[in-house]
Tab-separated table of C-alpha atoms (C1' of nucleotides) in Angstrom:
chain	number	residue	atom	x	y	z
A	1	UNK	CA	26.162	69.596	-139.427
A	2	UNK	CA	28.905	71.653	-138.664
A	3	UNK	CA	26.700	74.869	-138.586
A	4	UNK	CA	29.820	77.217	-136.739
A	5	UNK	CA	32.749	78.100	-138.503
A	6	UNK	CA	30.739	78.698	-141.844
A	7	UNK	CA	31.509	81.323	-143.967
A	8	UNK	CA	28.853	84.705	-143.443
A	9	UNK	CA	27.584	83.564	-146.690
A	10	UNK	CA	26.851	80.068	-145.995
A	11	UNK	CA	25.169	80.792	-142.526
A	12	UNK	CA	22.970	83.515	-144.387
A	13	UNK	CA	21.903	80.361	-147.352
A	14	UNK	CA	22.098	77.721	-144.644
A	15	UNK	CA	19.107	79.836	-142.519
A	16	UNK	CA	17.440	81.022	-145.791
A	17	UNK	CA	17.222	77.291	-146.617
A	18	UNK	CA	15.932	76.733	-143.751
A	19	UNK	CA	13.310	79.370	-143.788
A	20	UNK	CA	11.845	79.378	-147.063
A	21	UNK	CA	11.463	75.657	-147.201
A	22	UNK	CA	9.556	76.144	-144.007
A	23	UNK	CA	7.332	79.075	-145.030
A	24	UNK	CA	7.935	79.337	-148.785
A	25	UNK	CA	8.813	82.760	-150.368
A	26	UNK	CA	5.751	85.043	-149.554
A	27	UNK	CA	5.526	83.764	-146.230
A	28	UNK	CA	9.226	84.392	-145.509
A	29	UNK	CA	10.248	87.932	-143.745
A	30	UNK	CA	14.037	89.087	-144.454
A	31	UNK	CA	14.250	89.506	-140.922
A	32	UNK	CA	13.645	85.857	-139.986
A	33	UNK	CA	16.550	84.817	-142.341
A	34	UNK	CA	19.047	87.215	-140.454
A	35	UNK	CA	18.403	86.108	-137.116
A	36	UNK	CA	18.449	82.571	-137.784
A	37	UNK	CA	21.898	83.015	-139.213
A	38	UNK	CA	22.964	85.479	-136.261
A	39	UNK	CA	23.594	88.778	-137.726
A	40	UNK	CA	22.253	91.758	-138.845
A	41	UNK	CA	19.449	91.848	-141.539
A	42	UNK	CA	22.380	94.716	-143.828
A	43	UNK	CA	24.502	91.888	-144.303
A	44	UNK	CA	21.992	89.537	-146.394
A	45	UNK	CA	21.485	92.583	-148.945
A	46	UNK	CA	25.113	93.189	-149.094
A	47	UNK	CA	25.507	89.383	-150.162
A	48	UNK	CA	22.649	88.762	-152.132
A	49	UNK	CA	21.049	92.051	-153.031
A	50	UNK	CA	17.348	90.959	-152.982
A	51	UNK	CA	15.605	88.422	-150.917
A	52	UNK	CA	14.279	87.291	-154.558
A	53	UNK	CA	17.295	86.890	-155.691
A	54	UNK	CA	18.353	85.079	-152.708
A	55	UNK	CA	15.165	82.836	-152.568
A	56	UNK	CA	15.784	82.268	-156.328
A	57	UNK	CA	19.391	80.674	-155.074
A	58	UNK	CA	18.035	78.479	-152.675
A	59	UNK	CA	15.105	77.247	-155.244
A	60	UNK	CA	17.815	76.225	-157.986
A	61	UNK	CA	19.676	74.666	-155.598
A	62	UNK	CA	17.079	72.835	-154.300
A	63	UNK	CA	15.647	71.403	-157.140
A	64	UNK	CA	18.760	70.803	-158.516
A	65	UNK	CA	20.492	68.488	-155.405
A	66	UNK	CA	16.738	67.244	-154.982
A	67	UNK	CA	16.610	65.770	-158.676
A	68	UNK	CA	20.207	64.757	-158.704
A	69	UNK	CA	19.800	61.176	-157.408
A	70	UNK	CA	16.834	60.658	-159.400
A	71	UNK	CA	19.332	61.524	-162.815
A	72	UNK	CA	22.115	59.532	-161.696
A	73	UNK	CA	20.136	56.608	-160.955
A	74	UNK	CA	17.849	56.635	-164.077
A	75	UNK	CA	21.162	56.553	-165.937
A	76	UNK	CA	23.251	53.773	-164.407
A	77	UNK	CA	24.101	51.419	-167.283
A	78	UNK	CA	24.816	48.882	-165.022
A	79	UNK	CA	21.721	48.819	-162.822
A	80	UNK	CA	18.305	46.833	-163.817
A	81	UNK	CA	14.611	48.281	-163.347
A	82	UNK	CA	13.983	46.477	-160.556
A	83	UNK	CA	17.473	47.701	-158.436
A	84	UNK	CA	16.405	51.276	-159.872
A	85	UNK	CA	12.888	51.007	-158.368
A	86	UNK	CA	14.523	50.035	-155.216
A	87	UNK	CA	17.532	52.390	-155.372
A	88	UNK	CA	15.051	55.358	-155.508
A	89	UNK	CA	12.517	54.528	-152.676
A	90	UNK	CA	14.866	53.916	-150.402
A	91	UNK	CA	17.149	56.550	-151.677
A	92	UNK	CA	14.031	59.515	-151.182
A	93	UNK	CA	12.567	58.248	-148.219
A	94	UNK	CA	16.027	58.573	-146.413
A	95	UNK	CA	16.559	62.392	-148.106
A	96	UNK	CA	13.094	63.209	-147.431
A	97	UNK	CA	13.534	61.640	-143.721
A	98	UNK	CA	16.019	63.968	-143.241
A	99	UNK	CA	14.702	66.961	-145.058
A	100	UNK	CA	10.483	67.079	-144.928
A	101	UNK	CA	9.960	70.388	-145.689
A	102	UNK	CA	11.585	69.929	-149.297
A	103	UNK	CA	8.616	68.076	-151.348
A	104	UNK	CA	5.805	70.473	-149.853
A	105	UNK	CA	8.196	73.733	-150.707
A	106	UNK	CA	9.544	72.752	-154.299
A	107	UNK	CA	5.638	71.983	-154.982
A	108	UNK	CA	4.135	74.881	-153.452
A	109	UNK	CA	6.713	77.311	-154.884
A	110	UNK	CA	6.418	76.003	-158.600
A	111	UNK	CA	2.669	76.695	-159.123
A	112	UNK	CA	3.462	79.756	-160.856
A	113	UNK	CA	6.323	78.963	-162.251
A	114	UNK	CA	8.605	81.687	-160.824
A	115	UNK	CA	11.533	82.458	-163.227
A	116	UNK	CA	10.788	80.611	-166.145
A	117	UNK	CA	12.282	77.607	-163.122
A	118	UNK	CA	11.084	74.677	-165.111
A	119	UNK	CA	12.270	75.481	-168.289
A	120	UNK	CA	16.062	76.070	-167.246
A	121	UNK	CA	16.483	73.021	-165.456
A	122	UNK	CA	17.007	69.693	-167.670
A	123	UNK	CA	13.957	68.059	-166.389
A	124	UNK	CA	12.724	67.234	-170.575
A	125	UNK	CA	16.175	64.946	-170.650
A	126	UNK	CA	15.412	63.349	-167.354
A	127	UNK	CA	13.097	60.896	-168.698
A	128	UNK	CA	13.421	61.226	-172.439
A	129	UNK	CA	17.318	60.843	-172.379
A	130	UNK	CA	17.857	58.346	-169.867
A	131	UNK	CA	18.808	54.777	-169.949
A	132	UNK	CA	16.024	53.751	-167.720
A	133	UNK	CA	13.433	54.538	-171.001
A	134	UNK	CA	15.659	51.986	-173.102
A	135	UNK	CA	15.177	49.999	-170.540
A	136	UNK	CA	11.222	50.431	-169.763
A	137	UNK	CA	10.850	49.780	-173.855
A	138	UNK	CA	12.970	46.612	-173.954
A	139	UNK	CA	10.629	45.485	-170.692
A	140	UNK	CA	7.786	46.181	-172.334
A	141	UNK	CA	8.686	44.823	-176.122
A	142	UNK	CA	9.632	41.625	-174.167
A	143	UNK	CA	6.032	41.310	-172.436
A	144	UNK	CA	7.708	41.358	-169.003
A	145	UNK	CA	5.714	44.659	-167.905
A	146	UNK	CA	2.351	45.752	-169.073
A	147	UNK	CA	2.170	49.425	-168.639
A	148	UNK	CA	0.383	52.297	-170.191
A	149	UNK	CA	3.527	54.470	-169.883
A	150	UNK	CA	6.553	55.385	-168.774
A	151	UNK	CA	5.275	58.569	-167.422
A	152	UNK	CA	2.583	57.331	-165.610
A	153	UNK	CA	5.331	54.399	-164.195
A	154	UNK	CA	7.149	57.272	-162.901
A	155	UNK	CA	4.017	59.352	-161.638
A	156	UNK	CA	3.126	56.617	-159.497
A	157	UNK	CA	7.105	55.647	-158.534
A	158	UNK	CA	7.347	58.996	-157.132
A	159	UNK	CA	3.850	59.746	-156.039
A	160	UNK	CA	4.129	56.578	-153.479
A	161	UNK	CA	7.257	57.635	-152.210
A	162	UNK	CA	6.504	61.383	-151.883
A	163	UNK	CA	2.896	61.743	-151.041
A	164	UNK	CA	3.001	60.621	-147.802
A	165	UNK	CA	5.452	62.988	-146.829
A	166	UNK	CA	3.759	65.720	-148.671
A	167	UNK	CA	0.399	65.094	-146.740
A	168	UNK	CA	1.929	64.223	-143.434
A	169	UNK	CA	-0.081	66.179	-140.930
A	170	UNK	CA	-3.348	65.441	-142.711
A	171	UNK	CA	-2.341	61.535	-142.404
A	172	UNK	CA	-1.184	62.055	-138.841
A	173	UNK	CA	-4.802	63.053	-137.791
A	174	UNK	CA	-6.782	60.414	-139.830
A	175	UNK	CA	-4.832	57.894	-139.082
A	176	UNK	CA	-3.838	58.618	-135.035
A	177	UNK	CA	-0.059	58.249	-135.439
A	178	UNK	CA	2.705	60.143	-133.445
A	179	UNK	CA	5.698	60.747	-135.331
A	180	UNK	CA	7.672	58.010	-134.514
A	181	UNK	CA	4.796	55.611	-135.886
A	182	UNK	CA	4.719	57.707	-139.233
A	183	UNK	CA	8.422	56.848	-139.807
A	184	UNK	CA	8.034	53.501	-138.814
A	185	UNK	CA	5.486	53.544	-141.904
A	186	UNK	CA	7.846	55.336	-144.253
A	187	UNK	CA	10.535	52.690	-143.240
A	188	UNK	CA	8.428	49.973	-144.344
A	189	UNK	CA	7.112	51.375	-147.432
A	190	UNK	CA	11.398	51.234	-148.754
A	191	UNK	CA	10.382	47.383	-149.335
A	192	UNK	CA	7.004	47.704	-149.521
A	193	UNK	CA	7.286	50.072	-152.512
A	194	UNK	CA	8.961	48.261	-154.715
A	195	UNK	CA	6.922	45.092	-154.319
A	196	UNK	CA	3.846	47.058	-155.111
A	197	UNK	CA	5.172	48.386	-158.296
A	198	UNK	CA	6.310	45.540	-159.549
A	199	UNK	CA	2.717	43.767	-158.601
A	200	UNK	CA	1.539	46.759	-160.825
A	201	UNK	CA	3.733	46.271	-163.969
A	202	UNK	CA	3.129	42.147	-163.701
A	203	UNK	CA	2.330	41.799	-167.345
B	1	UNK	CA	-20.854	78.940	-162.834
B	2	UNK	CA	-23.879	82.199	-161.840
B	3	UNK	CA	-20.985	84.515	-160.500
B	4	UNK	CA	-23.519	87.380	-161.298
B	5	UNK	CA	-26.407	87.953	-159.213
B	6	UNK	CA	-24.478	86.643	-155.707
B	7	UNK	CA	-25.102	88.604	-152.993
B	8	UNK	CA	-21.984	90.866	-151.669
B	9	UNK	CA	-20.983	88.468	-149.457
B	10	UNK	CA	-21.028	85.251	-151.518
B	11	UNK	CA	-18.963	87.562	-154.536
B	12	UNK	CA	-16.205	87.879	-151.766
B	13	UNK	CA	-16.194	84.506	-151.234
B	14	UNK	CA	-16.204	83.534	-154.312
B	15	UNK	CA	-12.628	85.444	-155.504
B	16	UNK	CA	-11.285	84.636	-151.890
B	17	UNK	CA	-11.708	81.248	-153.013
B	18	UNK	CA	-9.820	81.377	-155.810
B	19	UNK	CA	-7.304	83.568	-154.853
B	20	UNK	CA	-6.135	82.029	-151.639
B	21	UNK	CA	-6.099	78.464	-153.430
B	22	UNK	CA	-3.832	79.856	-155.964
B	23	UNK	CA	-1.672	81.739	-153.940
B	24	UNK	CA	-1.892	80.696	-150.513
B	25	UNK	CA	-2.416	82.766	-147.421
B	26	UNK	CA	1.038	84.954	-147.644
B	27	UNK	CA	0.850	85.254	-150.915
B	28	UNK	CA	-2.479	86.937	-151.340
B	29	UNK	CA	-2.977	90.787	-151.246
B	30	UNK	CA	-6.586	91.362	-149.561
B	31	UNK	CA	-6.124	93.994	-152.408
B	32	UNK	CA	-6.453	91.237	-155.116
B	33	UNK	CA	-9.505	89.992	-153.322
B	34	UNK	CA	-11.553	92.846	-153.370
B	35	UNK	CA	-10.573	93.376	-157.163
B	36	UNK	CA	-11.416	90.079	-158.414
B	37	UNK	CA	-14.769	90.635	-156.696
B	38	UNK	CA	-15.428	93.652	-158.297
B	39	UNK	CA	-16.080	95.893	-155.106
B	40	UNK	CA	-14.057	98.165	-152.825
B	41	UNK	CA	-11.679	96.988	-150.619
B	42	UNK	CA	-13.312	98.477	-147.370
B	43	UNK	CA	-16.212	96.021	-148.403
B	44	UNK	CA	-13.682	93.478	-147.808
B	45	UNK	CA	-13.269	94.157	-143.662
B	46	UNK	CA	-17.095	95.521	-143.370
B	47	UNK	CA	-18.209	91.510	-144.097
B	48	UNK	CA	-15.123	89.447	-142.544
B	49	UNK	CA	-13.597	91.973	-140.477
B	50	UNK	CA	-9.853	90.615	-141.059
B	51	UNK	CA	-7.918	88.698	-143.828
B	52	UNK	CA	-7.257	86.187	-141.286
B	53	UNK	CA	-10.934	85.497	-140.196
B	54	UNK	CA	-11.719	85.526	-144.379
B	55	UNK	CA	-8.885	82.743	-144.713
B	56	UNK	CA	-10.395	80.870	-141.889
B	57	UNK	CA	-13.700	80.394	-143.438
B	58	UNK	CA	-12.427	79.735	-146.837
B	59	UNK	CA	-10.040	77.175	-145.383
B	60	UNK	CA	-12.825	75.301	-143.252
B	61	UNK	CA	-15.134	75.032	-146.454
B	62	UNK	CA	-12.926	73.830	-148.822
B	63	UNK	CA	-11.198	70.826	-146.553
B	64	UNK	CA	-14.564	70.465	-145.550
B	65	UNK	CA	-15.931	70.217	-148.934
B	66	UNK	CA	-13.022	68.081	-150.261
B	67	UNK	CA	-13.126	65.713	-147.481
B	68	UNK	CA	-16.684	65.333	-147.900
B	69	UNK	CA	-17.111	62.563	-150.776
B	70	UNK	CA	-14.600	60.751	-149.198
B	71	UNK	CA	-16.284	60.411	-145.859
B	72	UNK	CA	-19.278	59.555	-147.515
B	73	UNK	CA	-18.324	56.731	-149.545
B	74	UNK	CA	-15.738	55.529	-147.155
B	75	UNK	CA	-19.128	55.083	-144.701
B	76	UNK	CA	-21.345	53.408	-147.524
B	77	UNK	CA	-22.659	50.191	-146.181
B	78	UNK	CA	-23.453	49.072	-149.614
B	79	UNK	CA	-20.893	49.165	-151.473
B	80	UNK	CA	-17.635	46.778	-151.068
B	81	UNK	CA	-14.579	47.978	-151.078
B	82	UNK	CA	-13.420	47.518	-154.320
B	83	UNK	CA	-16.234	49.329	-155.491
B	84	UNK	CA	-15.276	51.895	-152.975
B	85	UNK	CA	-12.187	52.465	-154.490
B	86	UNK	CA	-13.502	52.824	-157.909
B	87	UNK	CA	-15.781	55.514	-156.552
B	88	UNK	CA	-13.062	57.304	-154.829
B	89	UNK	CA	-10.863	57.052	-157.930
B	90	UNK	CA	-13.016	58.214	-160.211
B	91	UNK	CA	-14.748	61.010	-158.241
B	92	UNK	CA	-11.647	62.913	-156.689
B	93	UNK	CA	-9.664	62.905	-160.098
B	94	UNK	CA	-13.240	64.521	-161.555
B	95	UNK	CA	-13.185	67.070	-158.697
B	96	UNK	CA	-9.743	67.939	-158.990
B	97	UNK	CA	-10.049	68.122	-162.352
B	98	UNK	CA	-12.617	70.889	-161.967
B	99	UNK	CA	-10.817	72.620	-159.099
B	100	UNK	CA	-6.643	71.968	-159.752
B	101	UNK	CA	-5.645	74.327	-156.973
B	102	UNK	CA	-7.415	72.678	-153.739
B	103	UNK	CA	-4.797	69.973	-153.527
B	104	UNK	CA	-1.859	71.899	-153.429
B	105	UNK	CA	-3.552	74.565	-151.325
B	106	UNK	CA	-4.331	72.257	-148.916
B	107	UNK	CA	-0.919	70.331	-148.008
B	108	UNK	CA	0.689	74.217	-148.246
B	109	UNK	CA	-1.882	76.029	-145.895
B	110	UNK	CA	-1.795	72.810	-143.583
B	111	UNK	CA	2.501	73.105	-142.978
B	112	UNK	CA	2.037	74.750	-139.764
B	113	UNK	CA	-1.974	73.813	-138.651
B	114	UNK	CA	-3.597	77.261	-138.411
B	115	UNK	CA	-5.682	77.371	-135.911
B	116	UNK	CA	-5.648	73.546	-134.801
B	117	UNK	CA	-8.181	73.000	-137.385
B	118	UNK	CA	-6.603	69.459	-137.528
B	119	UNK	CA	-8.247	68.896	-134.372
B	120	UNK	CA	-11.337	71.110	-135.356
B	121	UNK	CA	-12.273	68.796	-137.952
B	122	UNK	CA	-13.465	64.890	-137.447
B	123	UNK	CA	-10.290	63.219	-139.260
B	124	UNK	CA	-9.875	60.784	-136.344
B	125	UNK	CA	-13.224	59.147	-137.155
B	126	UNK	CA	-12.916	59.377	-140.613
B	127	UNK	CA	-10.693	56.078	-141.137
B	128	UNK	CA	-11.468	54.584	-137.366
B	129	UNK	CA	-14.819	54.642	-137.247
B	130	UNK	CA	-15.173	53.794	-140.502
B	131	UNK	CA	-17.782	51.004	-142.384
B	132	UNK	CA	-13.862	50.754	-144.612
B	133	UNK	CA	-12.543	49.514	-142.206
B	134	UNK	CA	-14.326	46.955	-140.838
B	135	UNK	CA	-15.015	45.593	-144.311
B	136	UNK	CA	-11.079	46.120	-144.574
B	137	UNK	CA	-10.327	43.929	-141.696
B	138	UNK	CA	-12.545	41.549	-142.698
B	139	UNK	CA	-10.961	41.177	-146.274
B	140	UNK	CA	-7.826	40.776	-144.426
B	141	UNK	CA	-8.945	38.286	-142.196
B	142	UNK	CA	-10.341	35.637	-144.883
B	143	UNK	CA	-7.100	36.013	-146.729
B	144	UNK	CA	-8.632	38.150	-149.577
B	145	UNK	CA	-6.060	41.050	-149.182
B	146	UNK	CA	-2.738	40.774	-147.728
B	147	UNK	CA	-1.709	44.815	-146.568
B	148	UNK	CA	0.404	45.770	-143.728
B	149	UNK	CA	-2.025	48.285	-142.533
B	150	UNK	CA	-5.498	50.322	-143.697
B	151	UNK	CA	-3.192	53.539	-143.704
B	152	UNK	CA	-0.513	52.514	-145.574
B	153	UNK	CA	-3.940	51.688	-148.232
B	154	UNK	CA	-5.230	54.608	-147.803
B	155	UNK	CA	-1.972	56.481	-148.592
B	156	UNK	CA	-1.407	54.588	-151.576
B	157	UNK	CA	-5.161	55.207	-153.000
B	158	UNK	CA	-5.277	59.053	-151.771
B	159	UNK	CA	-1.840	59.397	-153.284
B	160	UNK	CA	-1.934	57.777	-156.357
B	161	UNK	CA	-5.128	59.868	-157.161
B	162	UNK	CA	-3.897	63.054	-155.777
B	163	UNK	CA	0.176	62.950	-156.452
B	164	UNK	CA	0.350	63.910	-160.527
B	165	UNK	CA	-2.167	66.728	-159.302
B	166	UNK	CA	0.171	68.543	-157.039
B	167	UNK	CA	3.199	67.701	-159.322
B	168	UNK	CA	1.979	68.389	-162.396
B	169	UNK	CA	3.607	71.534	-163.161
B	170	UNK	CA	6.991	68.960	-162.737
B	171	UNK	CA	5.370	66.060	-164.881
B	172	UNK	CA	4.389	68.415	-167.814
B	173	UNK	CA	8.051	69.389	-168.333
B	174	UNK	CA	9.693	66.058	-167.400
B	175	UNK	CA	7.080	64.226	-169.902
B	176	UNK	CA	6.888	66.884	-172.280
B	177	UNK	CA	3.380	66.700	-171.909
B	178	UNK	CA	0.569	69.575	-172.991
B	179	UNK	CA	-2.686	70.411	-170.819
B	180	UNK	CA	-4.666	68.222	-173.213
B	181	UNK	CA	-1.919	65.162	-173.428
B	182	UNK	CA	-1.945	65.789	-169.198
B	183	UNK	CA	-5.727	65.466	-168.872
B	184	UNK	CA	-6.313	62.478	-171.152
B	185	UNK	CA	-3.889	60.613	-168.469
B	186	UNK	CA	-5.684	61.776	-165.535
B	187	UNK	CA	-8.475	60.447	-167.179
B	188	UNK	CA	-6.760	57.125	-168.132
B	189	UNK	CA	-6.469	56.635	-164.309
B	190	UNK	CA	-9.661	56.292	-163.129
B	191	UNK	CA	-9.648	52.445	-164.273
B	192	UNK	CA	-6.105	52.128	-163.755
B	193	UNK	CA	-5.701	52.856	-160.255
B	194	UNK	CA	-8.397	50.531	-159.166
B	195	UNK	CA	-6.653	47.796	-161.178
B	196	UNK	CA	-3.507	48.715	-159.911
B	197	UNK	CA	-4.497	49.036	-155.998
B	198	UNK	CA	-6.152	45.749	-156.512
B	199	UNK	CA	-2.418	44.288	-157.707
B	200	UNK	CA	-0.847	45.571	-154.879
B	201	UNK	CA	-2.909	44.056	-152.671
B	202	UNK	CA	-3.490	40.680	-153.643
B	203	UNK	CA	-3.161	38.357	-151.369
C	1	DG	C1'	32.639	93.142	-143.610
C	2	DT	C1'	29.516	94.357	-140.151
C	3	DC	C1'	26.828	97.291	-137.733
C	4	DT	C1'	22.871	101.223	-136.611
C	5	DA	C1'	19.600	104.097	-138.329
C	6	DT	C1'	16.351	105.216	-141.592
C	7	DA	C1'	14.301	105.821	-146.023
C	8	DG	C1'	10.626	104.152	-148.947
C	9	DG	C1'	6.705	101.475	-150.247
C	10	DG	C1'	3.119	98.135	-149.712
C	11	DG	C1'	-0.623	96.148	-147.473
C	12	DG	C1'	-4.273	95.525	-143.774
C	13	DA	C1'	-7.486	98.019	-141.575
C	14	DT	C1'	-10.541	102.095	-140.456
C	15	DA	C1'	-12.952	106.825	-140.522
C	16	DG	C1'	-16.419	109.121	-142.383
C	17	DA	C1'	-19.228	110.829	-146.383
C	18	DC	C1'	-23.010	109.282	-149.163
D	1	DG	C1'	-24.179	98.870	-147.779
D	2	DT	C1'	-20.807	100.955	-150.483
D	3	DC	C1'	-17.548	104.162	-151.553
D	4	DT	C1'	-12.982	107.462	-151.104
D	5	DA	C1'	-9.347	108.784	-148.511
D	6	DT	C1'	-6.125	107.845	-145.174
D	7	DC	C1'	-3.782	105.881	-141.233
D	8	DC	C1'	-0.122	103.126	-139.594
D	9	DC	C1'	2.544	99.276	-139.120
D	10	DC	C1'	5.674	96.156	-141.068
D	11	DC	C1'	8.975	94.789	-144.288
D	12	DT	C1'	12.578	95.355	-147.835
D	13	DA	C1'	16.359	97.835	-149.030
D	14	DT	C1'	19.956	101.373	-148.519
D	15	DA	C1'	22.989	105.104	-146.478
D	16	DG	C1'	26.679	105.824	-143.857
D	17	DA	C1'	29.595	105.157	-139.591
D	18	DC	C1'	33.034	102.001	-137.808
DNA sequence: GTCTATAGGGGGATAGAC
DNA sequence: GTCTATCCCCCTATAGAC
């Protein structure tokens, strides 16, 4: 993380990242933004006019790099179900690893929808248009999974790798763990995961 | 729902509730509060004196409330524990059901642990001192479930139930899914998840 | 492009009448 | 207890010098 030598523009992005994934939009002051980035608070209006138009920035892009992996793997031709399952949870748990706050912002910050967010992105072709649907039909057709849906397949796919991250603190406290104990845990659940789903889909 | 005829103080409550779990602490005007309650803003500060002494109560009663069912049945020395997960399955997607915003509220309002209530509240004894965990252990030690460890469990049942709740804005548009269509899998779930957690964790 | 200084408005909290 | 009016701070955004 070469965070010196950016552009004035990137460090202003780089500490609104930062900040609004910590503290989400309403919780975010202007003036936090321009000192982490190291200058004066003038400069982030002069580049990005609003801090709503800023924070809208750092949302797309968020959501966007966040759901990129997910696209790219749920369309590989080449890959099976299984390698997918695998591919993801150990694909997230790394990203998330290295960036918590992400899950706990993009959920918070979508309750109301800001921006019409969720209708610009292409989240209706994620699932609808993508190879790993063929694929979840042909498993099913052929009696080698028994599953209500592919939605719910997903739900739970993404809900075991996420949650945990999402409720951190909470599952801190109940269940005694210092940090380096919790990511123990979240290194064992990248083979632990895809064992349970597939103990879930056994037809 | 008798939201007329509360006294004053209860009315406050009441549309603190619901604003603060809809728009978190930063996000809600005190100004909203005192309008949904259908009284003067003053009112407001003559009953809780601050917005952040308001929050404070709010917060306490609603993890209190939420984590209440599950400390109860987790503690119930009559029922097993796959009976305990049916329970927990099917009462927790019934009360979010009823009250969609208390999930996300909580993992957003708990980021940065206000107050320590972490340590306020008795989440160390909830899994540890637990009648679940003892018949847990013992299910483990006559072969009967094979699971690395009661937390990683607990995660898996907490998060299956809980995940599509604070991602459904995302799983609407990504399954092209309306409220109704949403609901009817929510439902759904209450006998899958048992039958799925049991999967996972046969021995 | 980057700064200092400040305008402008919103929001939490209070004074004081009733 | 409940209201109206207002204070005052803080935060976003801009003007203007360099």
């Amino acid at each position: 993380m070469t965070e010196i030598n950016l552009s004035t523009e990137e460090k202003i992005k780089a500490a609104a990242r930062t900040i609004f994934h910590k503290k989400g939009y309403a919780g975010t002051r202007t003036r936090d933004i321009a000192e982490e980035a190291g200058i004066n608070l003038a400069l982030l209006n002069y580049y990005f006019r609003s801090k709503e138009k800023l924070f809208g920035i750092i949302m797309t892009e968020t959501m966007t790099a966040f759901f990129q992996n997910l696209t790219v793997i749920l369309n590989d031709e080449k890959s099976s179900l299984d390698q997918k399952v695998e591919q993801i949870a150990s694909g997230y748990i790394d990203l998330i690893s290295r960036e918590p706050a992400i899950p706990t912002f993009i959920m918070s910050e979508i309750r109301n929808n800001p921006a019409g967010l969720l209708e610009k992105l292409p989240f209706k072709k994620l699932l609808t248009q993508s190879v790993f649907l063929k694929q979840f039909n042909t498993a099913v057709q052929e009696g080698r999974i028994s599953e209500p849906s592919p939605i719910q397949f997903l739900m739970n796919l993404i809900g075991l790798i996420v949650f945990p991250f999402i409720a951190k603190p909470l599952l801190k406290a109940i269940g005694d763990l210092d940090e380096t104990q919790f990511q123990n845990l979240m290194q064992q659940r990248k083979k632990l995961i895809p064992q349970w789903i597939s103990d879930m889909t056994k037809a």
